[in-house]
CSV table of C-alpha atoms in Angstrom, one decimal:
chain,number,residue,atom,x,y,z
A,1,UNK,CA,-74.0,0.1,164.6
A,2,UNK,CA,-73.9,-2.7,162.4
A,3,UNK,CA,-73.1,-2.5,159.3
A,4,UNK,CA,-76.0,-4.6,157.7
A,5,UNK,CA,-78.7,-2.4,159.9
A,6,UNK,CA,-77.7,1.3,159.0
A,7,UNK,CA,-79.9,3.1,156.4
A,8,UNK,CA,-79.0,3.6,152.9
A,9,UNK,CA,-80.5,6.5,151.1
A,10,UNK,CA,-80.7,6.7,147.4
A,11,UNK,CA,-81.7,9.7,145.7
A,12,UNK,CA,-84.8,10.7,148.2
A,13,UNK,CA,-85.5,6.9,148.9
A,14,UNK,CA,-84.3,5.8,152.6
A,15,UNK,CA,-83.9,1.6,152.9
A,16,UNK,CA,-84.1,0.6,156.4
A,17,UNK,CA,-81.4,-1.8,156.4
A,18,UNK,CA,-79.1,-3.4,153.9
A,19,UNK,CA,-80.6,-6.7,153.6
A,20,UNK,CA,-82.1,-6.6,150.3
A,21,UNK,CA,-84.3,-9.6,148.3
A,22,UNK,CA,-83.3,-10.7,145.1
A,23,UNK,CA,-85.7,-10.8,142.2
A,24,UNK,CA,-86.8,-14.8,142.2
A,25,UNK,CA,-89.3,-15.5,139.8
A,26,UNK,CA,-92.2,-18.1,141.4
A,27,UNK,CA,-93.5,-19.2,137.4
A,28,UNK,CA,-97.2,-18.5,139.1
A,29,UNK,CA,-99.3,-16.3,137.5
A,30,UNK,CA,-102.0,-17.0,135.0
A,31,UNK,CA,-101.2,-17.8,131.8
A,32,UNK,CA,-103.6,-16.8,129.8
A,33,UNK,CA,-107.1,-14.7,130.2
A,34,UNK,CA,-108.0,-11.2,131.3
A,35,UNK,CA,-105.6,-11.9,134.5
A,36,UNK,CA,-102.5,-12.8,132.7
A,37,UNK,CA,-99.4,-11.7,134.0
A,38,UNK,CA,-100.9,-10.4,137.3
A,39,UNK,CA,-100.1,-11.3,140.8
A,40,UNK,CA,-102.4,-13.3,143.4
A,41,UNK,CA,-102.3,-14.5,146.7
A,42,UNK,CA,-99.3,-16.5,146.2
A,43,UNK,CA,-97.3,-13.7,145.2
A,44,UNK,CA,-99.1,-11.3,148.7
A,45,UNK,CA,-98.0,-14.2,150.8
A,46,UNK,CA,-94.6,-14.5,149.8
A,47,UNK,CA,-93.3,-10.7,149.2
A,48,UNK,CA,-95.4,-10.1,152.6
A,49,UNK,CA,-93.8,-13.0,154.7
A,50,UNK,CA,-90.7,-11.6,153.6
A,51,UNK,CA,-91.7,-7.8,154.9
A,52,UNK,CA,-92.9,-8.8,158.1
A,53,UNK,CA,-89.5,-10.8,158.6
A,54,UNK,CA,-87.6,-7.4,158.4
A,55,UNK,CA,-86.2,-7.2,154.7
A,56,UNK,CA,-85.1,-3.5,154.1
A,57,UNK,CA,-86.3,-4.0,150.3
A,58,UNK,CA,-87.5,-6.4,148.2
A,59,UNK,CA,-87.0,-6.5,144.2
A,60,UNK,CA,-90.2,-8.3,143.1
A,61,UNK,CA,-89.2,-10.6,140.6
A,62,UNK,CA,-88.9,-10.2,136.8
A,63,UNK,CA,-91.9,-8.4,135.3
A,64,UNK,CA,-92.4,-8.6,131.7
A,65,UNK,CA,-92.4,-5.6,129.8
A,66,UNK,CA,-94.4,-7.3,127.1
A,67,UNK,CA,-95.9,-10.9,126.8
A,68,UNK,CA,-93.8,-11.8,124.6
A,69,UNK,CA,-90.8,-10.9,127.0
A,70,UNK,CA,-91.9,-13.3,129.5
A,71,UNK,CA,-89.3,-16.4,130.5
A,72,UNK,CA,-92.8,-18.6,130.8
A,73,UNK,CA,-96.2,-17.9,130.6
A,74,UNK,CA,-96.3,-18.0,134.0
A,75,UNK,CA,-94.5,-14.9,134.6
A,76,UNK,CA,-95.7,-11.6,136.0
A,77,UNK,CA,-95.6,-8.8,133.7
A,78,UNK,CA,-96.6,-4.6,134.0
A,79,UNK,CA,-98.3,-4.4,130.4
A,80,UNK,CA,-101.8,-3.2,131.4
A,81,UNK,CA,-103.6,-1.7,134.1
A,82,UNK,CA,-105.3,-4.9,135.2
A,83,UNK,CA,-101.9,-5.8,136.4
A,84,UNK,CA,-101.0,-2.2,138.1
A,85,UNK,CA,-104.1,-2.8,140.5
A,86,UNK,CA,-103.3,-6.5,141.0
A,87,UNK,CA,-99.9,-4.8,142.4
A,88,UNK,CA,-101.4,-2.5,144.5
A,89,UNK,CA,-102.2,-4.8,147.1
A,90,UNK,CA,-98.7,-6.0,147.0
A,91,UNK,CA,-96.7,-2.5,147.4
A,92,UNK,CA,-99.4,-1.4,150.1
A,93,UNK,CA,-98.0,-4.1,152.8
A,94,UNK,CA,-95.0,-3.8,152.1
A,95,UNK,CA,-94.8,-0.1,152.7
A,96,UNK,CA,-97.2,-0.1,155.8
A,97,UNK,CA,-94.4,-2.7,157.2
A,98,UNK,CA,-91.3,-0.5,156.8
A,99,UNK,CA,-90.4,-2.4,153.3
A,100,UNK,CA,-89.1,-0.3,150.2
A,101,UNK,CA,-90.9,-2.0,147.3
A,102,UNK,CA,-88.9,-2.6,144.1
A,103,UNK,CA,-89.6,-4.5,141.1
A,104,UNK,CA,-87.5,-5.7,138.3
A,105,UNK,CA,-88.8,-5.0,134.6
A,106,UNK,CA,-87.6,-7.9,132.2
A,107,UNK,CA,-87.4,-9.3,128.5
A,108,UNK,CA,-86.5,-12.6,128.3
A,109,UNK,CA,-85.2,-12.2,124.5
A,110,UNK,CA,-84.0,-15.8,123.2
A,111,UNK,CA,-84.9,-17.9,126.3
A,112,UNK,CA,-88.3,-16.6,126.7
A,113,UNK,CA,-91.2,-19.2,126.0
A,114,UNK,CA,-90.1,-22.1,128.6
A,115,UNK,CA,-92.0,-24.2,130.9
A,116,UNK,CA,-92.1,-23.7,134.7
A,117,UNK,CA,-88.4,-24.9,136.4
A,118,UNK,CA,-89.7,-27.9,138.0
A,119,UNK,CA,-92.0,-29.1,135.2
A,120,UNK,CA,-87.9,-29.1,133.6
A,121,UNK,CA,-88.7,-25.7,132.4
A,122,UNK,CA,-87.9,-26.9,128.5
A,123,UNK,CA,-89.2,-24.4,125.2
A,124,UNK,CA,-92.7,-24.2,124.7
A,125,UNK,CA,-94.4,-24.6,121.3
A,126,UNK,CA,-97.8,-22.2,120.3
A,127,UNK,CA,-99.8,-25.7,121.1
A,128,UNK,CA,-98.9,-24.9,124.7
A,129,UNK,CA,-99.0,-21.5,125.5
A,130,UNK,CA,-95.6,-21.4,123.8
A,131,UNK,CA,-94.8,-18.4,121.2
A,132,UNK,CA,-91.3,-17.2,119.0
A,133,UNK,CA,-88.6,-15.8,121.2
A,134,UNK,CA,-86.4,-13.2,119.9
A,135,UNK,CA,-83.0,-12.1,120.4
A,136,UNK,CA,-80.7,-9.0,119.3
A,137,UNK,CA,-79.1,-12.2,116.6
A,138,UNK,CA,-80.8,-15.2,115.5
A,139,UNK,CA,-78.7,-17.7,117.5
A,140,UNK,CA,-80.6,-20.0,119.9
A,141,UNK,CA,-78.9,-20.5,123.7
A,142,UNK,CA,-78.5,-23.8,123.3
A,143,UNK,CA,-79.7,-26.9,120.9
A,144,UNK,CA,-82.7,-26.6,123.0
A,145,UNK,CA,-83.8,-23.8,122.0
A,146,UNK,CA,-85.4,-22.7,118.9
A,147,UNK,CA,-83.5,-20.6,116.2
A,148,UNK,CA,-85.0,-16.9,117.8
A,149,UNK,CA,-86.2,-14.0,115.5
A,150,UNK,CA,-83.7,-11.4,114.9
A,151,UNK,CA,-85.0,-8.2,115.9
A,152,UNK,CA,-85.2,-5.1,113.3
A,153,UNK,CA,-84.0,-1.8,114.7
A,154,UNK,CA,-87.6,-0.8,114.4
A,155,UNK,CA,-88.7,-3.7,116.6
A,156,UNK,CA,-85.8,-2.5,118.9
A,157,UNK,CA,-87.3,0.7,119.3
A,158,UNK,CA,-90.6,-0.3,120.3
A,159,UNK,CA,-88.8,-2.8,123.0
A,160,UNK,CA,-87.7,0.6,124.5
A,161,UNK,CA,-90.9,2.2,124.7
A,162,UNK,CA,-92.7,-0.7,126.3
A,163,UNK,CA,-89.6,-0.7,129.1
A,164,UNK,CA,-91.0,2.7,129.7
A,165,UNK,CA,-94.4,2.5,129.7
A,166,UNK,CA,-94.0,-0.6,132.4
A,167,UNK,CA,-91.5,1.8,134.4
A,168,UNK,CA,-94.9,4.0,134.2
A,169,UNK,CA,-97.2,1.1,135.4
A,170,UNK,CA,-94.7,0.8,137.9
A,171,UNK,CA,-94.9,3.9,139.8
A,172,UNK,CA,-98.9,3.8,139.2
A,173,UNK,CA,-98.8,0.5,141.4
A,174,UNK,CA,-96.5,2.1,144.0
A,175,UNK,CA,-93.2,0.9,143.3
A,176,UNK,CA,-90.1,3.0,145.0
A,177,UNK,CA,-87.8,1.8,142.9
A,178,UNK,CA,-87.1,-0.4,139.7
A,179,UNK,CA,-84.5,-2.7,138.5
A,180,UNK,CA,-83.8,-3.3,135.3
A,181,UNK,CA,-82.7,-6.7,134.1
A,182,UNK,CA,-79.6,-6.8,132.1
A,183,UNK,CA,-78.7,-10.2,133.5
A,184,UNK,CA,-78.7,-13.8,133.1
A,185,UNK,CA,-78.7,-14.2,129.5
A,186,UNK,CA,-82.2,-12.4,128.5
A,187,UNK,CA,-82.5,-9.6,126.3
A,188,UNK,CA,-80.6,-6.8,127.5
A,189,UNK,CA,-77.6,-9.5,128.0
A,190,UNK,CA,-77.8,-10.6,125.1
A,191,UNK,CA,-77.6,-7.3,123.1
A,192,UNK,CA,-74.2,-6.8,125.9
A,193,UNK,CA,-71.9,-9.8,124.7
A,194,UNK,CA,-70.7,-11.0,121.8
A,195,UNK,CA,-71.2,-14.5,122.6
A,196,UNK,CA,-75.1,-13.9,121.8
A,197,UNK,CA,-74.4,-10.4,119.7
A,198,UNK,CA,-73.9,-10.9,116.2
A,199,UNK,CA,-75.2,-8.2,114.5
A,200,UNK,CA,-73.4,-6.0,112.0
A,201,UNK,CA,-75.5,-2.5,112.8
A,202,UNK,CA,-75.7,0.4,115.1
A,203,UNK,CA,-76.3,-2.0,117.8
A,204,UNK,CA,-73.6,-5.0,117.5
A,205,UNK,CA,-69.8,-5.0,116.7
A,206,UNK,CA,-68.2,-2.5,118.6
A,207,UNK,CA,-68.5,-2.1,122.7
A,208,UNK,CA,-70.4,1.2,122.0
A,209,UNK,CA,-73.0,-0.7,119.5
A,210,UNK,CA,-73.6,-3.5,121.4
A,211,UNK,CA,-74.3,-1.4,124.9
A,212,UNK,CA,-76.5,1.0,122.5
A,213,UNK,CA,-79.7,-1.2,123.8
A,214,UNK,CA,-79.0,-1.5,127.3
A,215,UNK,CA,-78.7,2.6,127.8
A,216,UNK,CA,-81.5,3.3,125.3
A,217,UNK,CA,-84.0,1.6,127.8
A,218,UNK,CA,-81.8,3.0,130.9
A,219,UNK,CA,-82.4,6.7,129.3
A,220,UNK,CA,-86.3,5.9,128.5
A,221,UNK,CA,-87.1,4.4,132.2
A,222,UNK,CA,-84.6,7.0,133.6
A,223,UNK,CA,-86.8,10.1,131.6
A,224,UNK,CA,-90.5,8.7,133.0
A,225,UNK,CA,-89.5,7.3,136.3
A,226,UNK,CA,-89.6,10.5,139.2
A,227,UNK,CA,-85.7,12.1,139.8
A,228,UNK,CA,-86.0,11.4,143.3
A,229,UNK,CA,-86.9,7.6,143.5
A,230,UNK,CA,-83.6,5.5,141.8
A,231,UNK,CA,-83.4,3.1,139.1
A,232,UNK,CA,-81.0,-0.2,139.4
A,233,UNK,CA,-79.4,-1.7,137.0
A,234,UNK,CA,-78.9,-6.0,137.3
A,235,UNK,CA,-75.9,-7.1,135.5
A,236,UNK,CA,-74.3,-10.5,135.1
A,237,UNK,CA,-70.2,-9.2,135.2
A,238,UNK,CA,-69.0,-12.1,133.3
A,239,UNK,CA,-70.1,-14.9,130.7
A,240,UNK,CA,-67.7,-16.9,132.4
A,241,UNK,CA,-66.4,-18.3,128.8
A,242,UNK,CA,-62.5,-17.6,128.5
A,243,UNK,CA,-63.3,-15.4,125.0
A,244,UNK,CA,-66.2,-14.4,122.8
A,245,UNK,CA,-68.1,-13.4,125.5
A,246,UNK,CA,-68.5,-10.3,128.3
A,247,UNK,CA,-66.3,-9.5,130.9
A,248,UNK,CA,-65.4,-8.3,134.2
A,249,UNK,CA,-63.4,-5.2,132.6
A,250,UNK,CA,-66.4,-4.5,130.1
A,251,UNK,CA,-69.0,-4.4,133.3
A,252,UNK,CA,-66.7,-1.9,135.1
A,253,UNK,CA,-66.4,0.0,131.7
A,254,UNK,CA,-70.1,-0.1,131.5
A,255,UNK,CA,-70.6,0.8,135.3
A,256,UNK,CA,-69.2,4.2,134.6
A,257,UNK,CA,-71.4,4.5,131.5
A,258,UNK,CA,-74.6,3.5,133.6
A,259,UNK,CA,-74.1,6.1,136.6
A,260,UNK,CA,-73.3,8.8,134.2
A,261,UNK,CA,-76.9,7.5,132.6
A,262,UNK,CA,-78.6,8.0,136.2
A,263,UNK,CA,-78.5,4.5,137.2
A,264,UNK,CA,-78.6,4.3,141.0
A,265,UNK,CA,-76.4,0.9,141.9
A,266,UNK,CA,-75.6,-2.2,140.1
A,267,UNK,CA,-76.9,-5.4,141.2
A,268,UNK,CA,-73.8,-7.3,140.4
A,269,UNK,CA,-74.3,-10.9,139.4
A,270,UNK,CA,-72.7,-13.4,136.9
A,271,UNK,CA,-73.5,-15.5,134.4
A,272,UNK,CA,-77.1,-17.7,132.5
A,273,UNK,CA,-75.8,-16.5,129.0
A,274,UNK,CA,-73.5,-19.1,127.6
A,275,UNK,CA,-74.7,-22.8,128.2
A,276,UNK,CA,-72.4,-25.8,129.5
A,277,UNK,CA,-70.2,-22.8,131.2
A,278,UNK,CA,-68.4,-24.0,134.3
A,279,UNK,CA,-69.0,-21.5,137.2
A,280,UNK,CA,-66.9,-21.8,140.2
A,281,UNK,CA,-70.1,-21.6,143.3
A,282,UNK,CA,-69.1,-21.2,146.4
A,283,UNK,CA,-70.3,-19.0,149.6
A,284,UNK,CA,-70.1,-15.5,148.3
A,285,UNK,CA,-68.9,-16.5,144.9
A,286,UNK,CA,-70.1,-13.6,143.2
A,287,UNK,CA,-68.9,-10.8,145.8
A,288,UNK,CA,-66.0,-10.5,144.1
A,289,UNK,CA,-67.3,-8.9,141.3
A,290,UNK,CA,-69.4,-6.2,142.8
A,291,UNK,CA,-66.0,-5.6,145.2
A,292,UNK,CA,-64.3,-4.8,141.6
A,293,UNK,CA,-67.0,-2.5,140.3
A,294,UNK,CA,-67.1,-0.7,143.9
A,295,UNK,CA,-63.1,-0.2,144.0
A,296,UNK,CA,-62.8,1.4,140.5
A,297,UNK,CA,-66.3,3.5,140.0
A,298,UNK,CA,-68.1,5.6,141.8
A,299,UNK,CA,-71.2,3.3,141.7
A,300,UNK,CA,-73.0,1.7,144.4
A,301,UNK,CA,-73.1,-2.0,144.0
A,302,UNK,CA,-75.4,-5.1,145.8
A,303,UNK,CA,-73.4,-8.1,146.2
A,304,UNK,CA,-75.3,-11.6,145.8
A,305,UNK,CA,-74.9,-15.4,145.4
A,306,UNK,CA,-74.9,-17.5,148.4
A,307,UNK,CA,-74.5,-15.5,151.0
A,308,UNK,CA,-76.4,-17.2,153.5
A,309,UNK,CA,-75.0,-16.4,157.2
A,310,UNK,CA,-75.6,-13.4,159.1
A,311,UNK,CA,-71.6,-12.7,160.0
A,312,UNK,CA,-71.0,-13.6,156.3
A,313,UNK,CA,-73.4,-11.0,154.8
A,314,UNK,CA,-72.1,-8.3,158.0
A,315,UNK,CA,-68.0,-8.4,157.0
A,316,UNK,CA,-68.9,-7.9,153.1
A,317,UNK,CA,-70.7,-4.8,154.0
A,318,UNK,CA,-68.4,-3.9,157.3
A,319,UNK,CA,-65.1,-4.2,154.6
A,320,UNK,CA,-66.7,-2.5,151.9
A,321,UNK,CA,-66.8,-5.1,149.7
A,322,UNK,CA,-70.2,-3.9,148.6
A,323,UNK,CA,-73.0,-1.6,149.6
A,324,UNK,CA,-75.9,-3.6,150.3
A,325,UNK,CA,-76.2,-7.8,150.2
A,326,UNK,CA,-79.2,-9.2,148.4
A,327,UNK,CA,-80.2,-12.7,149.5
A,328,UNK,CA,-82.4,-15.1,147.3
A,329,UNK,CA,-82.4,-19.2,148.3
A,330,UNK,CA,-81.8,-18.0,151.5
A,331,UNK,CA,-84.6,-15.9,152.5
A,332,UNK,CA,-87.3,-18.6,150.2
A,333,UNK,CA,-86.2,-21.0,153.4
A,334,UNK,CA,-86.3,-18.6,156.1
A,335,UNK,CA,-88.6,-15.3,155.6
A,336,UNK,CA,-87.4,-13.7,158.8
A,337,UNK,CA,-83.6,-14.3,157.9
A,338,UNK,CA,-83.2,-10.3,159.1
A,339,UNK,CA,-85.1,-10.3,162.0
A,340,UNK,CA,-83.0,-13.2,163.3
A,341,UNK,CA,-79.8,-11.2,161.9
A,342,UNK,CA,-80.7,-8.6,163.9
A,343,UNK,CA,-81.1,-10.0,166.9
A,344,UNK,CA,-77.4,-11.8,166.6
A,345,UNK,CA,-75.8,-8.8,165.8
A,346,UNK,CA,-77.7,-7.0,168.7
A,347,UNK,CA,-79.6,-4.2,166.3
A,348,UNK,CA,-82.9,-3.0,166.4
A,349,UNK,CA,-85.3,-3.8,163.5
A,350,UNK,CA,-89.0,-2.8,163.3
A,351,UNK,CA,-91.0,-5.9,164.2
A,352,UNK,CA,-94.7,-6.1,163.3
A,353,UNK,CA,-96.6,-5.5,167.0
A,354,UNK,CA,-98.1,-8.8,166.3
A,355,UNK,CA,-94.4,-10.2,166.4
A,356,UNK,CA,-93.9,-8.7,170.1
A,357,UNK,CA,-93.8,-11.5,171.6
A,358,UNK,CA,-90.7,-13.3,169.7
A,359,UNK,CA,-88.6,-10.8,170.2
């Protein structure tokens, strides 16, 4: 059997096949109005075009937990119940096509705020839609970026709760599974390293302190979310910056902390929280990293970052480099990447009956 096409079970939850999509946010929800934050029929098409097209499961990008923990206002979020119906629809098809829906829950901390990418995706004042970002220190990403609001520990707290509460809305709109976002540079990152971390309380200093945050939400999503659907944690395992910032050796410290938590595998990225880094891209950059974690915890781990071809994406899993591959660019320019996978590696997928006829 091929490696990318056996099952993997988590906790009760059985994935199809190991070809996972990454969270990629599509900046395309309303801004503003009593449909903020709530998916439409761009987001059906897209998760749907990737369901038909044989994806085992598919994280549904990052979800603000609050408004103000959106990257733009055109981000999806899971603050109200408007929004739980809205991704009803959504998790339906996905199911009824053999797809595990997941969805990622997010804060964007000091780079919320920011236009969409390819409007150059710069800081947005209130006059346009724009509103304070804050951050576990007030020190901006870059001298783009506005000074952000240091959070109090009583502002902290309430974070938590609404990472809960959308965990809730979650399962209400028929979720399987959630990921939550310690990646990339946003909040939870940010508390993580020391290059964004400057804080002098219970929650900055010391590795303990500044990993406070991150398994306060874990242990509040973890406590609402059923103990027989699993929760993932995405974590970027470097900075990339040669000091003052977090490292491969901290994420596999923090891997063992996470499972002993009742996280259920570590999406293993790298970087977004340190600007002007150099990051050495290349097919399968990041594997590396989730191969580290793998080797010296008992964690499951998802490899990502340009892995593209189908033999590529079969030897990580076939030489247990990780445990399941999640693709992003790739499957926005070909929906039906595991279908055709399939077909070279001679397994059998489920194809819609509408789909007969290609196979």
């Amino acid at each position: 059997m091929s490696a990318l096409f056996e099952p993997i079970t988590l906790r009760e939850v059985t994935i199809p096949n190991r070809v996972w999509m990454a969270p990629m946010c599509q900046y395309s929800a309303e801004p503003e109005g009593p449909l903020a934050g709530a998916p439409h029929d761009w987001h059906f098409a897209h998760y749907a075009a990737r369901a038909t097209g044989g994806t085992g499961l598919i994280v549904v990008e990052a979800t603000a937990v609050s408004p103000e923990g959106r990257i733009s206002p055109y981000d999806l979020g899971l603050w109200n119940d408007t929004q739980v119906e809205a991704f009803r629809r959504i998790t339906r098809f996905l199911a009824a096509h053999g797809t595990v829906p997941a969805v990622q829950l997010a804060h964007a901390g000091r780079k919320a705020s920011t236009d969409q990418p390819w409007k150059g995706g710069a800081p947005l004042g209130p006059q346009a839609r724009g509103w304070q970002p804050l951050a576990p220190s007030a020190v901006p990403f870059d001298e783009r970026h506005p000074v952000p609001t240091e959070l109090t520990v009583e502002e902290i707290g309430g974070i938590v709760e609404r990472f809960a509460a959308a965990a809730r809305r979650a399962l209400a709109a028929g979720f399987e599974a959630v990921e939550i976002h310690g990646a990339h540079g946003y909040l939870i990152n940010e508390f993580l390293s020391p290059h964004s971390n400057h804080r002098t309380d219970a929650y900055g200093g010391s590795y303990e302190n500044r990993t406070r945050f991150a398994l306060e939400v874990v242990d509040a999503v973890r406590e609402v979310w059923p103990a027989d659907k699993p929760v993932f944690f995405r974590i970027s395992a470097t900075d990339w910056l040669q000091d003052d910032g977090w490292t491969t050796e901290d994420t596999v410290r923090f891997a063992g902390d996470l499972h002993a938590h009742g996280i259920d595998l570590l999406d293993v990225s790298t970087g977004g929280n340190a600007s002007g880094v150099t990051i050495p891209t290349g097919p399968g950059y990041q594997v590396p990293f989730a191969t580290r974690v793998k080797t010296s915890t008992p964690m499951p781990v998802g490899a990502v970052g340009l892995i593209t071809e189908t033999g590529q994406a079969e030897k990580v899993l076939a030489n247990g480099e990780a445990d399941v591959v999640l693709l992003g660019r790739e499957l926005l320019r070909n929906p039906s990447w595991a279908r055709h996978a399939a077909r070279e590696l001679g397994a059998e997928i489920r194809v819609p009956d509408q789909y007969h006829r290609s196979v």
